[in-house]
Short mmCIF file of C-alpha atoms in Angstrom, two decimals:
data_model
loop_
_atom_site.label_atom_id
_atom_site.label_comp_id
_atom_site.label_asym_id
_atom_site.label_seq_id
_atom_site.Cartn_x
_atom_site.Cartn_y
_atom_site.Cartn_z
CA MET A 292 40.44 -140.13 -28.12
CA PRO A 293 43.54 -140.23 -26.07
CA ASP A 294 46.08 -137.51 -26.53
CA HIS A 295 49.01 -139.35 -27.64
CA ASP A 296 52.61 -138.04 -27.48
CA SER A 297 54.81 -139.65 -30.14
CA LYS A 298 57.86 -139.58 -27.50
CA HIS A 299 55.76 -141.25 -25.05
CA PRO A 300 57.27 -144.26 -22.65
CA THR A 301 54.10 -146.11 -23.80
CA ASP A 302 55.92 -146.92 -27.06
CA SER A 303 58.06 -149.28 -25.19
CA PRO A 304 58.11 -152.54 -26.77
CA THR A 305 58.05 -154.55 -23.66
CA PRO A 306 55.53 -153.19 -21.36
CA LEU A 307 55.33 -154.46 -17.69
CA ILE A 308 51.56 -154.25 -17.42
CA GLU A 309 49.19 -154.54 -20.22
CA LEU A 310 45.47 -154.16 -20.11
CA VAL A 311 43.87 -155.41 -23.52
CA ASP A 312 40.25 -154.30 -24.21
CA VAL A 313 39.12 -154.80 -20.56
CA TYR A 314 35.57 -154.73 -20.06
CA LYS A 315 33.90 -154.65 -16.46
CA ALA A 316 30.35 -154.13 -15.57
CA PHE A 317 28.30 -154.49 -12.00
CA LYS A 318 24.76 -155.44 -12.97
CA THR A 319 23.73 -153.00 -15.55
CA GLN A 320 26.26 -150.22 -14.87
CA VAL A 321 29.12 -150.64 -17.07
CA VAL A 322 32.44 -149.36 -15.45
CA LEU A 323 35.21 -150.13 -18.18
CA ASN A 324 34.24 -150.22 -21.51
CA GLY A 325 37.03 -151.64 -23.52
CA VAL A 326 39.90 -150.19 -21.49
CA ASN A 327 43.46 -150.61 -23.09
CA LEU A 328 46.74 -149.65 -21.34
CA SER A 329 50.36 -150.21 -21.50
CA ILE A 330 52.77 -149.66 -18.78
CA PRO A 331 56.36 -149.90 -19.19
CA GLU A 332 58.72 -150.64 -16.24
CA GLY A 333 59.72 -147.82 -14.23
CA GLN A 334 57.29 -145.50 -15.27
CA THR A 335 54.80 -143.45 -12.61
CA VAL A 336 51.47 -143.38 -14.13
CA VAL A 337 48.54 -141.48 -12.75
CA ILE A 338 45.08 -142.11 -13.13
CA ILE A 339 42.70 -139.42 -12.56
CA GLY A 340 38.97 -139.32 -12.87
CA ALA A 341 35.81 -138.18 -11.29
CA SER A 342 34.66 -140.08 -7.96
CA GLY A 343 33.22 -143.36 -8.86
CA VAL A 344 34.33 -143.66 -12.25
CA GLY A 345 36.09 -146.75 -11.92
CA LYS A 346 39.52 -145.97 -11.13
CA SER A 347 39.90 -148.29 -8.07
CA VAL A 348 38.25 -151.06 -10.28
CA LEU A 349 40.85 -150.45 -13.00
CA ILE A 350 43.81 -151.16 -10.46
CA LYS A 351 42.10 -153.82 -8.72
CA HIS A 352 42.11 -155.89 -11.89
CA ILE A 353 45.91 -155.64 -11.93
CA VAL A 354 46.24 -157.57 -8.90
CA GLY A 355 43.34 -159.75 -9.60
CA LEU A 356 41.25 -158.76 -6.81
CA LEU A 357 38.60 -158.09 -9.82
CA GLN A 358 38.24 -160.37 -12.74
CA PRO A 359 37.37 -158.88 -16.31
CA ASP A 360 33.99 -159.54 -17.92
CA LYS A 361 36.29 -159.57 -21.16
CA GLY A 362 39.84 -158.53 -22.10
CA GLU A 363 43.01 -159.47 -20.62
CA ILE A 364 45.33 -158.31 -17.73
CA VAL A 365 48.95 -159.17 -18.48
CA PHE A 366 51.91 -158.79 -16.33
CA ARG A 367 55.43 -159.39 -17.82
CA GLY A 368 53.76 -161.43 -20.61
CA GLN A 369 51.64 -163.81 -18.24
CA ARG A 370 48.00 -163.52 -18.50
CA ILE A 371 46.75 -162.39 -14.97
CA ASP A 372 43.26 -163.14 -15.36
CA GLN A 373 43.52 -166.82 -16.51
CA ILE A 374 46.29 -168.21 -13.72
CA SER A 375 45.55 -170.75 -10.88
CA THR A 376 45.03 -169.33 -7.56
CA ALA A 377 47.98 -170.29 -6.18
CA ALA A 378 50.03 -168.68 -8.88
CA LEU A 379 48.03 -165.59 -8.54
CA ALA A 380 48.99 -165.52 -4.53
CA LYS A 381 52.56 -165.93 -5.48
CA LEU A 382 52.36 -163.26 -8.16
CA ARG A 383 50.75 -160.93 -5.94
CA ARG A 384 53.93 -160.71 -3.84
CA ARG A 385 55.56 -158.79 -6.40
CA PHE A 386 53.02 -155.93 -6.11
CA GLY A 387 52.44 -153.59 -3.04
CA TYR A 388 49.21 -152.03 -2.52
CA LEU A 389 48.27 -148.87 -0.67
CA PHE A 390 44.33 -149.11 0.03
CA GLN A 391 42.47 -145.91 0.36
CA LEU A 392 41.43 -146.61 3.96
CA SER A 393 45.01 -147.85 4.63
CA ALA A 394 43.62 -151.38 5.61
CA LEU A 395 45.92 -151.97 8.52
CA PHE A 396 44.93 -155.11 10.52
CA ASP A 397 43.41 -153.39 13.92
CA SER A 398 44.34 -156.42 15.95
CA MET A 399 47.96 -156.12 15.02
CA THR A 400 50.42 -153.66 15.97
CA ALA A 401 52.13 -151.22 13.42
CA GLY A 402 55.41 -153.33 13.29
CA GLU A 403 53.21 -156.63 13.21
CA ASN A 404 51.54 -155.18 10.09
CA VAL A 405 54.51 -154.16 8.19
CA GLY A 406 56.15 -157.74 9.15
CA PHE A 407 52.90 -159.63 8.15
CA PRO A 408 53.58 -160.02 4.50
CA ILE A 409 57.44 -161.23 5.32
CA ARG A 410 56.07 -163.50 7.79
CA GLN A 411 53.56 -165.26 5.23
CA ASP A 412 56.26 -165.61 2.73
CA GLY A 413 58.25 -167.80 5.55
CA SER A 414 61.55 -167.21 4.46
CA LYS A 415 62.92 -164.95 7.16
CA THR A 416 63.60 -165.65 10.87
CA ARG A 417 62.21 -163.57 13.50
CA ASP A 418 65.39 -161.01 14.01
CA GLN A 419 65.59 -160.74 10.07
CA ILE A 420 61.85 -159.88 9.81
CA ASP A 421 62.58 -157.25 12.88
CA ARG A 422 65.37 -155.73 10.75
CA ILE A 423 63.38 -155.61 7.80
CA VAL A 424 60.31 -153.87 9.51
CA ALA A 425 62.70 -151.26 10.97
CA LYS A 426 63.88 -150.53 7.79
CA LYS A 427 61.05 -149.95 5.82
CA LEU A 428 59.40 -147.93 8.87
CA ARG A 429 62.56 -145.73 8.69
CA LEU A 430 62.15 -145.42 4.77
CA VAL A 431 58.70 -143.76 5.48
CA GLY A 432 59.97 -141.85 8.68
CA LEU A 433 58.15 -143.68 11.50
CA ASP A 434 60.77 -146.03 12.87
CA GLY A 435 60.24 -146.56 16.68
CA ILE A 436 56.36 -147.05 16.18
CA GLN A 437 56.46 -150.59 15.99
CA SER A 438 54.49 -151.59 18.98
CA LYS A 439 51.82 -148.88 18.54
CA MET A 440 48.24 -150.26 17.52
CA PRO A 441 46.69 -148.61 14.52
CA SER A 442 43.91 -146.94 16.53
CA GLU A 443 46.82 -145.00 18.27
CA LEU A 444 48.02 -143.63 14.79
CA SER A 445 46.95 -140.51 12.91
CA GLY A 446 45.57 -140.78 9.48
CA GLY A 447 48.79 -139.58 7.74
CA GLN A 448 50.82 -142.13 10.04
CA LYS A 449 48.40 -145.00 9.01
CA LYS A 450 49.09 -144.25 5.45
CA ARG A 451 52.79 -144.30 5.86
CA VAL A 452 52.71 -147.54 7.85
CA ALA A 453 50.28 -149.29 5.20
CA LEU A 454 52.96 -147.92 2.61
CA ALA A 455 55.89 -149.57 5.07
CA ARG A 456 53.82 -152.67 4.68
CA ALA A 457 53.22 -152.57 0.91
CA ILE A 458 57.10 -152.19 0.02
CA ALA A 459 58.03 -154.88 2.86
CA LEU A 460 58.71 -157.54 0.32
CA ASP A 461 60.49 -155.13 -2.19
CA PRO A 462 57.80 -155.25 -4.62
CA GLU A 463 58.16 -154.53 -8.36
CA VAL A 464 55.03 -152.47 -8.73
CA ILE A 465 53.40 -150.09 -6.25
CA LEU A 466 49.61 -149.27 -6.62
CA TYR A 467 48.40 -146.29 -4.64
CA ASP A 468 44.67 -146.15 -4.26
CA GLU A 469 43.94 -142.46 -3.36
CA PRO A 470 47.12 -142.23 -1.41
CA THR A 471 46.31 -138.70 -0.09
CA THR A 472 42.65 -138.77 0.32
CA GLY A 473 41.53 -137.52 4.00
CA LEU A 474 44.86 -136.09 4.70
CA ASP A 475 45.73 -132.21 5.16
CA PRO A 476 47.70 -130.59 2.38
CA VAL A 477 51.14 -130.79 4.14
CA ARG A 478 50.48 -134.50 5.15
CA ALA A 479 49.27 -135.23 1.56
CA ASP A 480 52.74 -133.61 0.33
CA VAL A 481 54.74 -135.88 2.67
CA ILE A 482 52.99 -139.12 0.73
CA ASN A 483 53.80 -137.41 -2.46
CA GLU A 484 57.26 -137.14 -1.42
CA LEU A 485 57.65 -140.56 -0.28
CA ILE A 486 56.17 -141.92 -3.50
CA LEU A 487 58.92 -139.94 -5.31
CA ARG A 488 61.37 -141.37 -2.77
CA LEU A 489 60.31 -145.09 -3.19
CA LYS A 490 60.58 -144.47 -6.90
CA LYS A 491 64.20 -143.27 -6.70
CA THR A 492 65.28 -145.80 -4.05
CA LEU A 493 63.29 -149.01 -5.01
CA HIS A 494 63.10 -148.10 -9.03
CA VAL A 495 59.55 -149.51 -8.90
CA THR A 496 56.79 -149.03 -11.65
CA SER A 497 54.15 -146.92 -9.65
CA ILE A 498 50.32 -146.77 -10.59
CA VAL A 499 48.46 -144.02 -8.61
CA VAL A 500 44.63 -143.52 -8.81
CA THR A 501 43.76 -139.80 -7.31
CA HIS A 502 41.87 -136.87 -7.92
CA ASP A 503 44.28 -134.80 -6.20
CA LEU A 504 45.99 -132.55 -8.84
CA SER A 505 48.91 -131.92 -6.58
CA THR A 506 49.81 -135.43 -6.36
CA VAL A 507 49.16 -135.44 -10.49
CA PHE A 508 51.96 -132.58 -11.03
CA LYS A 509 54.14 -133.82 -8.36
CA VAL A 510 54.78 -137.57 -9.01
CA ALA A 511 53.40 -138.35 -12.57
CA ASP A 512 55.50 -139.34 -15.50
CA ARG A 513 52.23 -140.05 -17.33
CA VAL A 514 48.58 -138.93 -16.83
CA LEU A 515 45.52 -140.56 -17.88
CA MET A 516 41.89 -139.38 -17.36
CA LEU A 517 39.21 -142.13 -16.72
CA MET A 518 35.74 -141.01 -17.62
CA SER A 519 32.58 -143.21 -19.06
CA GLY A 520 34.71 -146.54 -18.88
CA ASP A 521 37.52 -145.36 -21.01
CA PHE A 522 40.73 -143.32 -21.07
CA ILE A 523 39.78 -139.60 -22.57
CA PHE A 524 43.40 -138.51 -21.78
CA ASP A 525 46.91 -140.13 -22.21
CA GLY A 526 49.71 -137.56 -21.78
CA THR A 527 52.37 -135.96 -19.57
CA PRO A 528 51.42 -133.67 -16.76
CA ASP A 529 52.24 -130.62 -19.01
CA GLU A 530 50.14 -131.61 -21.58
CA LEU A 531 47.42 -132.18 -19.07
CA ARG A 532 47.77 -128.96 -17.95
CA ASN A 533 47.55 -127.55 -21.62
CA SER A 534 44.96 -129.81 -22.93
CA ASP A 535 41.96 -128.15 -24.95
CA GLU A 536 39.62 -131.19 -24.24
CA PRO A 537 36.89 -129.57 -22.12
CA ARG A 538 36.27 -132.29 -20.08
CA VAL A 539 39.95 -132.44 -19.10
CA GLN A 540 40.12 -128.57 -18.36
CA ARG A 541 36.58 -128.63 -16.27
CA PHE A 542 38.30 -131.58 -14.15
CA ILE A 543 41.60 -129.45 -13.82
CA SER A 544 39.77 -126.33 -12.66
CA GLY A 545 37.49 -128.07 -10.63
CA HIS A 546 34.36 -126.34 -12.11
CA ALA A 547 30.78 -128.27 -12.37
CA SER A 548 29.54 -128.30 -16.02
CA ASP A 549 25.56 -127.27 -16.69
CA GLU A 550 24.50 -130.65 -16.74
CA ASP A 551 26.16 -131.14 -13.17
CA ILE A 552 24.21 -128.22 -12.03
CA LEU A 553 20.87 -129.57 -13.78
CA GLU A 554 21.50 -132.79 -11.74
CA LEU A 555 21.73 -131.06 -8.66
CA ASP A 556 18.52 -128.95 -9.22
CA GLY A 557 16.73 -132.07 -10.38
CA ALA A 558 17.69 -133.96 -7.07
CA ALA A 559 16.54 -130.99 -5.08
CA MET B 180 4.14 -161.34 -8.28
CA LEU B 181 5.52 -164.03 -10.25
CA ALA B 182 8.46 -162.21 -10.92
CA THR B 183 9.12 -161.57 -7.48
CA VAL B 184 9.06 -165.14 -6.56
CA GLY B 185 11.36 -165.93 -9.21
CA ALA B 186 13.74 -163.26 -8.22
CA THR B 187 13.69 -164.23 -4.83
CA THR B 188 14.24 -167.78 -5.51
CA ILE B 189 17.20 -167.15 -7.79
CA ARG B 190 18.73 -165.12 -5.24
CA THR B 191 18.30 -167.75 -2.70
CA LEU B 192 19.54 -170.32 -4.75
CA GLU B 193 22.61 -168.26 -5.74
CA SER B 194 23.10 -167.50 -2.12
CA MET B 195 23.24 -171.19 -1.18
CA GLY B 196 25.48 -172.25 -3.97
CA THR B 197 27.93 -169.40 -2.82
CA PHE B 198 27.67 -170.59 0.89
CA SER B 199 28.18 -174.31 -0.41
CA ARG B 200 31.62 -173.15 -2.09
CA PHE B 201 32.61 -171.07 0.80
CA SER B 202 31.88 -174.11 3.14
CA TRP B 203 33.88 -176.44 0.84
CA LYS B 204 36.76 -174.30 0.60
CA THR B 205 36.68 -173.97 4.43
CA VAL B 206 36.25 -177.64 5.46
CA SER B 207 38.81 -179.05 2.82
CA GLN B 208 41.28 -176.91 4.55
CA ILE B 209 40.54 -178.01 7.93
CA PRO B 210 42.88 -181.24 7.90
CA VAL B 211 45.80 -179.03 6.82
CA ALA B 212 45.57 -176.43 9.21
CA CYS B 213 45.13 -179.01 11.91
CA VAL B 214 48.57 -180.81 11.07
CA ARG B 215 50.44 -177.42 10.28
CA GLY B 216 52.14 -176.01 13.14
CA ARG B 217 52.34 -172.84 11.88
CA ASP B 218 48.42 -172.16 11.78
CA TRP B 219 48.35 -173.24 15.61
CA ARG B 220 49.22 -170.10 16.33
CA LEU B 221 46.16 -168.46 14.52
CA LEU B 222 43.91 -171.07 16.77
CA MET B 223 45.03 -170.08 20.25
CA PRO B 224 43.47 -166.55 20.20
CA GLN B 225 40.24 -167.95 18.91
CA PHE B 226 39.98 -170.65 21.56
CA TYR B 227 40.36 -168.06 23.93
CA LEU B 228 37.73 -165.54 22.29
CA ILE B 229 35.39 -168.11 21.59
CA GLY B 230 35.98 -170.73 24.46
CA VAL B 231 37.05 -169.23 27.56
CA ARG B 232 35.06 -165.77 26.98
CA SER B 233 31.90 -167.92 26.47
CA VAL B 234 32.18 -169.81 29.60
CA PRO B 235 30.38 -167.31 31.87
CA VAL B 236 27.22 -167.13 29.28
CA MET B 237 27.11 -170.72 29.48
CA VAL B 238 27.29 -171.46 33.11
CA VAL B 239 24.47 -168.82 33.68
CA THR B 240 22.34 -170.51 30.86
CA GLY B 241 22.81 -174.07 32.08
CA VAL B 242 22.19 -172.93 36.04
CA PHE B 243 18.88 -171.14 35.16
CA VAL B 244 17.83 -173.89 32.65
CA GLY B 245 18.46 -176.60 35.12
CA LEU B 246 16.42 -174.69 38.09
CA VAL B 247 13.61 -174.04 35.59
CA LEU B 248 13.43 -177.70 34.43
CA ALA B 249 13.24 -178.96 38.07
CA ALA B 250 11.12 -176.25 39.33
CA GLN B 251 8.35 -176.92 36.61
CA ALA B 252 8.58 -180.77 37.08
CA ALA B 253 8.65 -180.77 40.91
CA ASP B 254 4.81 -180.31 41.67
CA GLN B 255 3.89 -182.78 39.00
CA LEU B 256 6.17 -185.46 39.69
CA HIS B 257 5.25 -184.96 43.33
CA ALA B 258 1.61 -185.52 42.52
CA ALA B 259 2.38 -188.91 41.02
CA GLY B 260 4.71 -190.03 43.53
CA LEU B 261 7.61 -189.94 41.07
CA GLU B 262 9.67 -186.91 42.63
CA THR B 263 12.90 -189.27 42.95
CA ARG B 264 12.79 -189.65 39.27
CA MET B 265 13.06 -185.97 38.74
CA GLY B 266 16.69 -186.26 37.87
CA VAL B 267 15.99 -188.50 34.85
CA LEU B 268 13.60 -185.80 33.34
CA VAL B 269 15.99 -182.75 34.25
CA ASN B 270 19.43 -184.38 33.07
CA LEU B 271 17.91 -186.48 30.25
CA SER B 272 16.38 -183.33 28.57
CA LEU B 273 19.37 -181.49 29.09
CA VAL B 274 21.88 -183.71 27.82
CA LYS B 275 19.86 -184.97 24.86
CA GLU B 276 18.03 -181.60 23.78
CA LEU B 277 18.33 -178.49 25.76
CA GLY B 278 21.97 -178.60 26.57
CA PRO B 279 23.19 -178.79 22.93
CA VAL B 280 20.50 -176.50 21.52
CA LEU B 281 20.79 -173.52 24.15
CA ALA B 282 24.57 -173.85 24.23
CA GLY B 283 24.32 -173.45 20.43
CA VAL B 284 21.83 -170.61 20.41
CA MET B 285 24.26 -168.65 22.86
CA LEU B 286 27.10 -169.45 21.01
CA ALA B 287 25.37 -167.97 17.94
CA GLY B 288 24.55 -165.03 19.81
CA ARG B 289 27.89 -164.30 21.69
CA VAL B 290 30.30 -165.63 19.29
CA GLY B 291 28.53 -165.78 15.78
CA GLY B 292 27.63 -161.99 16.25
CA ALA B 293 31.20 -161.06 16.93
CA LEU B 294 32.53 -163.09 14.03
CA THR B 295 30.31 -161.54 11.55
CA ALA B 296 31.03 -158.03 12.88
CA GLU B 297 34.60 -158.69 13.16
CA LEU B 298 35.09 -160.13 9.70
CA GLY B 299 32.49 -157.75 8.03
CA THR B 300 34.31 -154.43 9.38
CA MET B 301 37.56 -156.19 7.86
CA ARG B 302 35.74 -156.43 4.74
CA VAL B 303 34.42 -153.03 4.41
CA THR B 304 37.69 -151.48 5.61
CA GLU B 305 39.78 -153.55 2.79
CA GLN B 306 41.47 -155.39 4.93
CA LEU B 307 40.39 -158.90 3.39
CA ASP B 308 41.59 -157.28 0.02
CA ALA B 309 44.78 -156.33 1.76
CA LEU B 310 45.37 -160.03 2.92
CA ARG B 311 44.50 -161.30 -0.87
CA VAL B 312 46.97 -158.57 -2.30
CA MET B 313 49.87 -160.19 0.19
CA GLY B 314 48.93 -163.48 -1.21
CA THR B 315 47.31 -164.83 1.64
CA ASP B 316 43.98 -166.54 1.63
CA PRO B 317 41.52 -164.88 3.91
CA VAL B 318 39.77 -168.15 4.46
CA ARG B 319 42.71 -170.05 5.13
CA HIS B 320 43.91 -167.21 7.65
CA LEU B 321 40.58 -165.99 9.10
CA VAL B 322 37.63 -168.71 8.58
CA VAL B 323 39.49 -171.87 9.03
CA PRO B 324 40.69 -170.95 12.40
CA ARG B 325 37.28 -169.67 13.55
CA VAL B 326 35.48 -172.67 12.12
CA ILE B 327 37.93 -175.43 13.90
CA ALA B 328 37.82 -173.13 17.32
CA CYS B 329 33.70 -173.41 17.11
CA ILE B 330 33.71 -177.22 15.99
CA VAL B 331 36.28 -178.06 18.92
CA LEU B 332 34.67 -175.73 21.52
CA ALA B 333 30.97 -176.29 21.17
CA PRO B 334 30.84 -179.70 22.66
CA ILE B 335 32.83 -178.57 25.63
CA LEU B 336 31.04 -175.44 26.28
CA THR B 337 27.85 -177.92 25.94
CA MET B 338 29.51 -180.16 28.44
CA TYR B 339 29.85 -176.79 30.87
CA CYS B 340 25.95 -176.14 30.10
CA ASN B 341 25.03 -179.72 31.09
CA MET B 342 27.02 -179.86 33.86
CA MET B 343 25.66 -176.55 35.54
CA GLY B 344 22.05 -177.70 34.41
CA SER B 345 22.41 -180.78 36.33
CA ILE B 346 23.53 -178.83 39.65
CA GLY B 347 20.69 -176.36 39.52
CA GLY B 348 18.33 -179.26 38.83
CA TRP B 349 19.70 -181.10 41.95
CA PHE B 350 19.56 -177.97 44.06
CA VAL B 351 15.98 -177.55 43.39
CA ALA B 352 15.19 -181.16 44.00
CA VAL B 353 17.44 -181.72 46.91
CA ILE B 354 17.80 -178.46 48.70
CA VAL B 355 14.38 -176.59 47.95
CA HIS B 356 12.34 -179.73 47.66
CA HIS B 357 13.98 -181.94 50.12
CA ILE B 358 14.06 -184.95 47.51
CA PRO B 359 16.69 -187.54 49.06
CA SER B 360 19.88 -187.07 47.15
CA GLU B 361 20.76 -190.75 46.79
CA PRO B 362 17.69 -191.93 44.76
CA TYR B 363 17.78 -188.77 42.64
CA GLN B 364 21.46 -189.44 41.76
CA TYR B 365 20.92 -193.37 41.31
CA TYR B 366 18.03 -192.98 38.97
CA THR B 367 19.59 -190.42 36.88
CA ALA B 368 22.55 -192.64 36.63
CA GLU B 369 20.24 -195.79 35.48
CA ALA B 370 18.27 -193.81 33.34
CA ILE B 371 21.07 -191.80 31.12
CA GLU B 372 23.10 -193.97 28.78
CA LYS B 373 26.61 -193.17 27.17
CA TRP B 374 24.62 -192.82 23.93
CA ASP B 375 22.69 -189.75 25.25
CA ILE B 376 25.66 -187.93 25.99
CA PHE B 377 27.30 -189.08 22.89
CA SER B 378 24.19 -187.90 20.63
CA GLY B 379 24.16 -184.54 22.43
CA LEU B 380 27.72 -183.55 21.97
CA THR B 381 27.32 -184.84 18.40
CA LYS B 382 24.65 -182.52 17.65
CA SER B 383 26.75 -179.58 19.34
CA VAL B 384 29.91 -180.28 17.07
CA VAL B 385 27.54 -180.15 13.98
CA PHE B 386 25.97 -176.83 15.66
CA GLY B 387 29.70 -175.43 16.26
CA GLY B 388 30.73 -175.94 12.59
CA LEU B 389 27.27 -174.30 11.35
CA ILE B 390 27.25 -171.59 13.40
CA GLY B 391 31.19 -170.71 12.48
CA LEU B 392 30.72 -171.06 8.82
CA ILE B 393 27.42 -169.26 9.04
CA SER B 394 28.91 -166.24 10.82
CA CYS B 395 32.13 -166.03 8.88
CA PHE B 396 30.20 -166.38 5.60
CA LYS B 397 27.73 -163.34 6.56
CA GLY B 398 30.64 -161.32 7.71
CA PHE B 399 32.39 -162.16 4.23
CA ASN B 400 29.80 -161.01 2.35
CA CYS B 401 28.30 -158.15 4.16
CA ARG B 402 27.54 -154.62 2.40
CA SER B 403 29.33 -151.64 3.02
CA GLY B 404 29.08 -149.29 5.80
CA ALA B 405 27.89 -149.46 9.42
CA GLU B 406 24.33 -150.65 8.25
CA GLY B 407 25.71 -153.27 6.31
CA VAL B 408 27.83 -154.85 9.39
CA GLY B 409 24.94 -154.53 11.57
CA ARG B 410 22.32 -156.33 9.17
CA ALA B 411 25.09 -158.97 8.80
CA CYS B 412 25.32 -159.77 12.32
CA THR B 413 21.41 -159.81 12.79
CA SER B 414 21.43 -162.05 9.53
CA ALA B 415 23.99 -164.40 11.13
CA PHE B 416 22.38 -164.91 14.18
CA VAL B 417 18.86 -165.57 12.85
CA THR B 418 20.36 -167.93 10.36
CA SER B 419 22.12 -169.83 12.81
CA PHE B 420 19.08 -169.90 15.33
CA ILE B 421 16.84 -171.20 12.33
CA VAL B 422 19.51 -173.76 11.27
CA ILE B 423 20.18 -174.97 14.62
CA LEU B 424 16.46 -176.03 15.15
CA ILE B 425 16.08 -177.40 11.62
CA THR B 426 19.55 -179.46 12.34
CA ASP B 427 18.31 -180.45 15.53
CA PHE B 428 15.38 -182.36 14.11
CA PHE B 429 17.00 -184.03 11.44
CA MET B 430 20.09 -184.85 13.84
CA LEU B 431 17.64 -186.44 16.33
CA ARG B 432 16.21 -188.53 13.63
CA LEU B 433 19.62 -189.81 12.54
CA MET B 434 20.83 -190.57 15.89
CA GLN B 435 17.56 -192.61 16.82
CA ASP B 436 18.09 -194.47 13.38
CA MET B 437 21.71 -195.07 14.50
CA TYR B 438 20.80 -195.98 17.79
CA ASN B 439 18.30 -198.76 16.49
CA THR B 440 20.69 -199.79 14.08
CA ILE B 441 23.41 -200.27 16.45
CA TRP B 442 21.42 -201.76 19.37
CA GLY B 443 19.65 -203.99 17.08
CA PHE B 444 22.89 -205.82 16.27
CA LYS B 445 23.79 -205.88 20.27
CA PRO B 446 22.17 -209.31 20.89
CA VAL B 447 24.12 -210.76 17.73
CA LEU B 448 27.29 -209.07 18.80
#
């Protein structure tokens, strides 16, 4: 049972994003087993859970990259899982998405990558695009690297360029898929600071998928823990820290269970 | 055993259905892409990569096919006293069959593999998802320009291949075997009809489209990891090669039937 707080922001009457009884399975493997989630505007929600538990699958449903087998995905009262392809393409421009591997286009420079969604939008001149690109790159502390190719950038710089691209169209929601994975602790903290900065300056709603606890305790307004296809925890970072749920505690302390050890012995 | 056959059949049918949907989605967007100026800048790099960069391969293929054909035919035709007709054999084989098929196979190897690897890598590094999330249809942005480039450039590259094969054949006949150049050219021009050139180039247009579609489809649906991309590239080439051979047979029959139908009406017209 989720650990609900009576004063929790989920009690807001008009949620920005809602997942209602969402099921998703890949062949015989059930990944989401009746997930319910309601996110009010302006909140930073962090979804944690073990690797491969379905966190990325969950946020891919929110932007329509995956369709649920059953259930509803709602954004501002509109069903995302039922709208036409053209309407979905338009709606997606209200979201920014930071991919786990950054997903920068190899054939484009950093500047072209950041300017890509604006060019596709087709409403700005070349000069206006250049100015917006410089502004977004400045926001992530990388102005001046417009002409560099992704292969010339470090892992942390790639993430920041990808973040600049994600915010190029001033989205209402930013989805972060493992934003600090593969980065050293200092670079990871830079990304965490950026998430906080974007929340303050752009007033966006953020959904962060991670298993990095430093991100959880630094940026989260609310934490959810996904396990076996459903949330086993829903609360504030402090509630997470003090939770007496053994699975949550094991995740926080980073201790493998006896079952995990037995699994390891079995594999050997 | 029965279950394996059934499962394979279902998988094959599913794959064909997915490919048909993918092809329809691509082909239906080609007319729009041709008239929308914004999409032309996506085409130009593909014309360069698929066309200009393939010319050396086509030249080498064409020259050596012409050389081999002429060298093979020389002794037999000489024995029959028909050496002046060598150009007919070489050029007709090139224009109708070998030129389009070999150019198609080379295109599948050089360009098809590259397209699959590029799109496959984009898939496994989430770049295709990134396009979707930014409201851009990856088929319109990536597949349509590549397929258009393959359709437009396959016949042009085939013409290169034919021309170089023709020069290779002439070289063996006239320079190596000292066959008089004038009758060689006269009989060649007499024997090859415009229809032969047209049917060969029509085939190459179809081959180009199929290579583009198959290669992009394999890239779009490859499995994750380096192994997945490698497998997709191999599969793209093998599938394209087989499809070219099968299509060649049916196109040959179709073009023959069309020729007979049109030329059947010639006396009336």
